[in-house]
mmCIF file of C-alpha atoms in Angstrom:
data_model
loop_
_atom_site.group_PDB
_atom_site.id
_atom_site.type_symbol
_atom_site.label_atom_id
_atom_site.label_comp_id
_atom_site.label_asym_id
_atom_site.label_seq_id
_atom_site.Cartn_x
_atom_site.Cartn_y
_atom_site.Cartn_z
ATOM 1 C CA UNK A 1 202.427 -173.681 29.466
ATOM 2 C CA UNK A 2 203.083 -177.334 29.186
ATOM 3 C CA UNK A 3 206.598 -176.648 28.511
ATOM 4 C CA UNK A 4 207.196 -174.744 31.645
ATOM 5 C CA UNK A 5 205.555 -177.491 33.743
ATOM 6 C CA UNK A 6 207.821 -180.099 32.177
ATOM 7 C CA UNK A 7 210.812 -178.118 32.920
ATOM 8 C CA UNK A 8 209.718 -177.493 36.381
ATOM 9 C CA UNK A 9 209.415 -181.326 36.920
ATOM 10 C CA UNK A 10 212.780 -181.918 35.498
ATOM 11 C CA UNK A 11 214.212 -179.086 37.797
ATOM 12 C CA UNK A 12 212.556 -180.769 40.712
ATOM 13 C CA UNK A 13 214.519 -183.991 40.059
ATOM 14 C CA UNK A 14 217.805 -181.937 40.001
ATOM 15 C CA UNK A 15 216.883 -179.872 42.962
ATOM 16 C CA UNK A 16 216.009 -183.036 45.065
ATOM 17 C CA UNK A 17 219.795 -183.854 45.847
ATOM 18 C CA UNK A 18 220.380 -180.255 46.709
ATOM 19 C CA UNK A 19 217.288 -180.252 48.871
ATOM 20 C CA UNK A 20 218.523 -183.367 50.807
ATOM 21 C CA UNK A 21 221.756 -181.661 51.658
ATOM 22 C CA UNK A 22 220.082 -178.398 52.725
ATOM 23 C CA UNK A 23 217.634 -180.415 54.754
ATOM 24 C CA UNK A 24 220.459 -182.340 56.374
ATOM 25 C CA UNK A 25 222.232 -179.181 57.284
ATOM 26 C CA UNK A 26 219.061 -177.584 58.586
ATOM 27 C CA UNK A 27 218.337 -180.810 60.593
ATOM 28 C CA UNK A 28 221.717 -180.797 62.168
ATOM 29 C CA UNK A 29 221.454 -177.056 63.110
ATOM 30 C CA UNK A 30 218.032 -177.931 64.462
ATOM 31 C CA UNK A 31 219.406 -180.686 66.583
ATOM 32 C CA UNK A 32 222.187 -178.417 67.926
ATOM 33 C CA UNK A 33 219.616 -175.792 68.769
ATOM 34 C CA UNK A 34 217.529 -178.428 70.478
ATOM 35 C CA UNK A 35 220.595 -179.515 72.498
ATOM 36 C CA UNK A 36 221.323 -175.898 73.461
ATOM 37 C CA UNK A 37 217.847 -175.414 74.536
ATOM 38 C CA UNK A 38 217.898 -178.605 76.586
ATOM 39 C CA UNK A 39 221.055 -177.498 78.323
ATOM 40 C CA UNK A 40 219.488 -174.206 79.165
ATOM 41 C CA UNK A 41 216.427 -176.038 80.413
ATOM 42 C CA UNK A 42 218.355 -178.205 82.740
ATOM 43 C CA UNK A 43 220.349 -175.110 83.969
ATOM 44 C CA UNK A 44 216.952 -173.328 84.472
ATOM 45 C CA UNK A 45 215.416 -176.259 86.315
ATOM 46 C CA UNK A 46 218.145 -176.305 88.832
ATOM 47 C CA UNK A 47 217.798 -172.512 89.488
ATOM 48 C CA UNK A 48 214.091 -172.551 89.941
ATOM 49 C CA UNK A 49 213.503 -175.932 91.607
ATOM 50 C CA UNK A 50 212.777 -173.878 94.839
ATOM 51 C CA UNK A 51 209.856 -172.245 93.070
ATOM 52 C CA UNK A 52 207.973 -175.384 92.486
ATOM 53 C CA UNK A 53 207.712 -178.291 89.943
ATOM 54 C CA UNK A 54 204.953 -176.559 88.064
ATOM 55 C CA UNK A 55 207.010 -173.567 87.119
ATOM 56 C CA UNK A 56 209.858 -175.888 86.130
ATOM 57 C CA UNK A 57 207.583 -177.899 83.798
ATOM 58 C CA UNK A 58 206.096 -174.875 82.262
ATOM 59 C CA UNK A 59 209.589 -173.381 81.538
ATOM 60 C CA UNK A 60 210.896 -176.655 80.020
ATOM 61 C CA UNK A 61 207.738 -176.814 77.744
ATOM 62 C CA UNK A 62 208.260 -173.484 76.607
ATOM 63 C CA UNK A 63 211.955 -174.023 75.684
ATOM 64 C CA UNK A 64 211.070 -177.149 73.875
ATOM 65 C CA UNK A 65 208.426 -175.303 72.100
ATOM 66 C CA UNK A 66 210.884 -172.478 71.106
ATOM 67 C CA UNK A 67 213.267 -175.158 70.060
ATOM 68 C CA UNK A 68 210.940 -176.949 67.809
ATOM 69 C CA UNK A 69 209.595 -173.668 66.428
ATOM 70 C CA UNK A 70 213.149 -172.472 65.600
ATOM 71 C CA UNK A 71 213.944 -175.947 63.933
ATOM 72 C CA UNK A 72 210.748 -175.581 61.800
ATOM 73 C CA UNK A 73 211.744 -172.113 60.786
ATOM 74 C CA UNK A 74 215.043 -173.092 59.527
ATOM 75 C CA UNK A 75 213.731 -176.266 57.644
ATOM 76 C CA UNK A 76 210.996 -174.011 56.003
ATOM 77 C CA UNK A 77 213.769 -171.425 54.999
ATOM 78 C CA UNK A 78 215.747 -174.206 53.527
ATOM 79 C CA UNK A 79 212.698 -175.501 51.602
ATOM 80 C CA UNK A 80 212.046 -171.860 50.377
ATOM 81 C CA UNK A 81 215.616 -171.688 49.202
ATOM 82 C CA UNK A 82 215.296 -174.951 47.132
ATOM 83 C CA UNK A 83 212.000 -173.676 45.666
ATOM 84 C CA UNK A 84 213.669 -170.340 44.695
ATOM 85 C CA UNK A 85 216.590 -172.268 43.172
ATOM 86 C CA UNK A 86 214.171 -174.503 41.238
ATOM 87 C CA UNK A 87 212.533 -171.293 39.743
ATOM 88 C CA UNK A 88 216.038 -169.892 38.873
ATOM 89 C CA UNK A 89 217.005 -173.079 37.095
ATOM 90 C CA UNK A 90 213.676 -173.027 35.255
ATOM 91 C CA UNK A 91 214.296 -169.587 34.049
ATOM 92 C CA UNK A 92 217.887 -170.422 32.975
ATOM 93 C CA UNK A 93 216.814 -173.534 31.220
ATOM 94 C CA UNK A 94 213.825 -171.665 29.367
ATOM 95 C CA UNK A 95 216.477 -168.988 28.204
ATOM 96 C CA UNK A 96 218.731 -171.722 27.005
ATOM 97 C CA UNK A 97 216.092 -173.729 24.990
ATOM 98 C CA UNK A 98 217.465 -174.732 21.492
ATOM 99 C CA UNK A 99 216.078 -172.975 18.461
ATOM 100 C CA UNK A 100 213.832 -175.711 17.414
ATOM 101 C CA UNK A 101 211.917 -175.539 20.967
ATOM 102 C CA UNK A 102 212.266 -171.709 21.421
ATOM 103 C CA UNK A 103 210.723 -170.685 18.238
ATOM 104 C CA UNK A 104 207.449 -172.584 18.654
ATOM 105 C CA UNK A 105 207.351 -171.554 22.269
ATOM 106 C CA UNK A 106 207.785 -167.861 21.469
ATOM 107 C CA UNK A 107 205.282 -168.129 18.581
ATOM 108 C CA UNK A 108 202.686 -169.655 20.899
ATOM 109 C CA UNK A 109 203.264 -166.931 23.602
ATOM 110 C CA UNK A 110 202.929 -164.188 20.819
ATOM 111 C CA UNK A 111 199.771 -165.724 19.469
ATOM 112 C CA UNK A 112 198.158 -166.202 22.821
ATOM 113 C CA UNK A 113 198.981 -162.804 24.357
ATOM 114 C CA UNK A 114 198.418 -160.767 21.238
ATOM 115 C CA UNK A 115 195.391 -158.555 21.675
ATOM 116 C CA UNK A 116 194.804 -157.316 18.158
ATOM 117 C CA UNK A 117 197.217 -159.260 16.152
ATOM 118 C CA UNK A 118 198.928 -156.228 14.886
ATOM 119 C CA UNK A 119 201.463 -155.807 17.716
ATOM 120 C CA UNK A 120 205.167 -155.567 17.251
ATOM 121 C CA UNK A 121 207.263 -158.610 18.624
ATOM 122 C CA UNK A 122 210.102 -157.233 20.644
ATOM 123 C CA UNK A 123 212.981 -159.741 21.377
ATOM 124 C CA UNK A 124 216.597 -159.650 22.790
ATOM 125 C CA UNK A 125 219.019 -158.766 20.241
ATOM 126 C CA UNK A 126 220.631 -162.180 19.825
ATOM 127 C CA UNK A 127 217.244 -163.938 19.526
ATOM 128 C CA UNK A 128 215.865 -161.290 17.042
ATOM 129 C CA UNK A 129 218.903 -161.990 14.705
ATOM 130 C CA UNK A 130 218.723 -165.653 15.204
ATOM 131 C CA UNK A 131 214.970 -166.485 14.730
ATOM 132 C CA UNK A 132 213.000 -163.281 15.182
ATOM 133 C CA UNK A 133 211.087 -163.433 11.858
ATOM 134 C CA UNK A 134 210.470 -167.134 12.253
ATOM 135 C CA UNK A 135 208.782 -166.522 15.670
ATOM 136 C CA UNK A 136 206.639 -163.865 13.924
ATOM 137 C CA UNK A 137 205.778 -165.937 10.909
ATOM 138 C CA UNK A 138 204.776 -168.919 13.036
ATOM 139 C CA UNK A 139 202.756 -166.662 15.463
ATOM 140 C CA UNK A 140 200.950 -165.247 12.528
ATOM 141 C CA UNK A 141 200.010 -168.701 11.292
ATOM 142 C CA UNK A 142 198.746 -169.610 14.648
ATOM 143 C CA UNK A 143 196.689 -166.473 14.960
ATOM 144 C CA UNK A 144 195.302 -166.896 11.480
ATOM 145 C CA UNK A 145 194.655 -163.495 10.423
ATOM 146 C CA UNK A 146 197.582 -162.169 12.307
ATOM 147 C CA UNK A 147 199.621 -159.182 11.209
ATOM 148 C CA UNK A 148 202.344 -159.202 13.957
ATOM 149 C CA UNK A 149 205.452 -157.643 12.892
ATOM 150 C CA UNK A 150 209.066 -157.860 14.114
ATOM 151 C CA UNK A 151 209.947 -154.851 16.252
ATOM 152 C CA UNK A 152 213.323 -153.587 17.233
ATOM 153 C CA UNK A 153 215.503 -155.599 19.583
ATOM 154 C CA UNK A 154 215.575 -154.757 23.209
ATOM 155 C CA UNK A 155 218.483 -155.148 25.590
ATOM 156 C CA UNK A 156 216.467 -155.519 28.864
ATOM 157 C CA UNK A 157 214.793 -158.812 27.979
ATOM 158 C CA UNK A 158 216.649 -161.929 29.279
ATOM 159 C CA UNK A 159 214.207 -164.340 27.667
ATOM 160 C CA UNK A 160 210.679 -164.318 26.130
ATOM 161 C CA UNK A 161 209.280 -161.498 24.384
ATOM 162 C CA UNK A 162 207.360 -158.258 24.576
ATOM 163 C CA UNK A 163 204.274 -157.524 22.413
ATOM 164 C CA UNK A 164 204.132 -153.820 21.767
ATOM 165 C CA UNK A 165 201.306 -151.791 20.401
ATOM 166 C CA UNK A 166 201.945 -148.040 20.422
ATOM 167 C CA UNK A 167 203.030 -147.179 24.037
ATOM 168 C CA UNK A 168 201.587 -150.368 25.545
ATOM 169 C CA UNK A 169 203.839 -153.388 26.070
ATOM 170 C CA UNK A 170 202.476 -156.794 27.137
ATOM 171 C CA UNK A 171 205.223 -158.377 29.007
ATOM 172 C CA UNK A 172 205.762 -162.062 28.037
ATOM 173 C CA UNK A 173 209.233 -162.410 29.225
ATOM 174 C CA UNK A 174 209.894 -165.817 30.792
ATOM 175 C CA UNK A 175 210.652 -164.118 34.207
ATOM 176 C CA UNK A 176 207.445 -162.260 34.199
ATOM 177 C CA UNK A 177 205.480 -165.489 33.199
ATOM 178 C CA UNK A 178 207.150 -167.475 35.858
ATOM 179 C CA UNK A 179 206.381 -164.575 38.351
ATOM 180 C CA UNK A 180 202.722 -164.668 37.417
ATOM 181 C CA UNK A 181 202.435 -168.367 37.935
ATOM 182 C CA UNK A 182 204.769 -168.499 40.894
ATOM 183 C CA UNK A 183 202.040 -169.038 43.535
ATOM 184 C CA UNK A 184 200.306 -171.920 41.894
ATOM 185 C CA UNK A 185 203.675 -173.406 40.495
ATOM 186 C CA UNK A 186 205.344 -173.036 43.963
ATOM 187 C CA UNK A 187 202.609 -175.244 45.506
ATOM 188 C CA UNK A 188 203.274 -177.847 42.689
ATOM 189 C CA UNK A 189 207.131 -177.616 43.033
ATOM 190 C CA UNK A 190 206.808 -177.839 46.794
ATOM 191 C CA UNK A 191 204.500 -180.992 46.476
ATOM 192 C CA UNK A 192 207.203 -182.719 44.022
ATOM 193 C CA UNK A 193 210.051 -181.689 46.321
ATOM 194 C CA UNK A 194 208.413 -182.368 49.658
ATOM 195 C CA UNK A 195 205.800 -184.974 49.413
ATOM 196 C CA UNK A 196 203.037 -184.843 52.019
ATOM 197 C CA UNK A 197 203.568 -186.711 55.120
ATOM 198 C CA UNK A 198 207.284 -185.673 55.095
ATOM 199 C CA UNK A 199 208.042 -184.521 58.586
ATOM 200 C CA UNK A 200 209.678 -181.154 59.310
#
């Protein structure tokens, strides 16, 4: 899985510029919201001055808190959008790897996830034609006593592969592998894109 982590690191660099633009927009909107709440707070203060200074202070604090909460929510949403874009770019880059990187990666996936070593390796049609047998041959070498075979092509696979044994498929598509690791990778991507101490 080192390849995925390297790609995620490269994508983090690409996403940094996009992040800064989105964070700037989110900050501008947060400032606008804060200004609107300040205006509302001033108007409210004038209306309720007769009810006492404590009520005015409490209301102002509540409005400030709401503005800060809204600003934080918008910044968090922008960060989540950037992380999602990073995962989409990672998936696109994985699917577009050149043959010399794709074949060893798919062979390792097949070797690692094969349960018996006798599964069929199912690939997308273009991948099957271009390097399907090479993937199977390298995977069998990695397994040692492997008897993986090249199965029929399957249209629904965007990238990666399936291992099929009878009616059971082991999903090793890139999208599924990223989804499985999303929680731990999301934390790593967020740490790269948004270092600790960065204020929201």
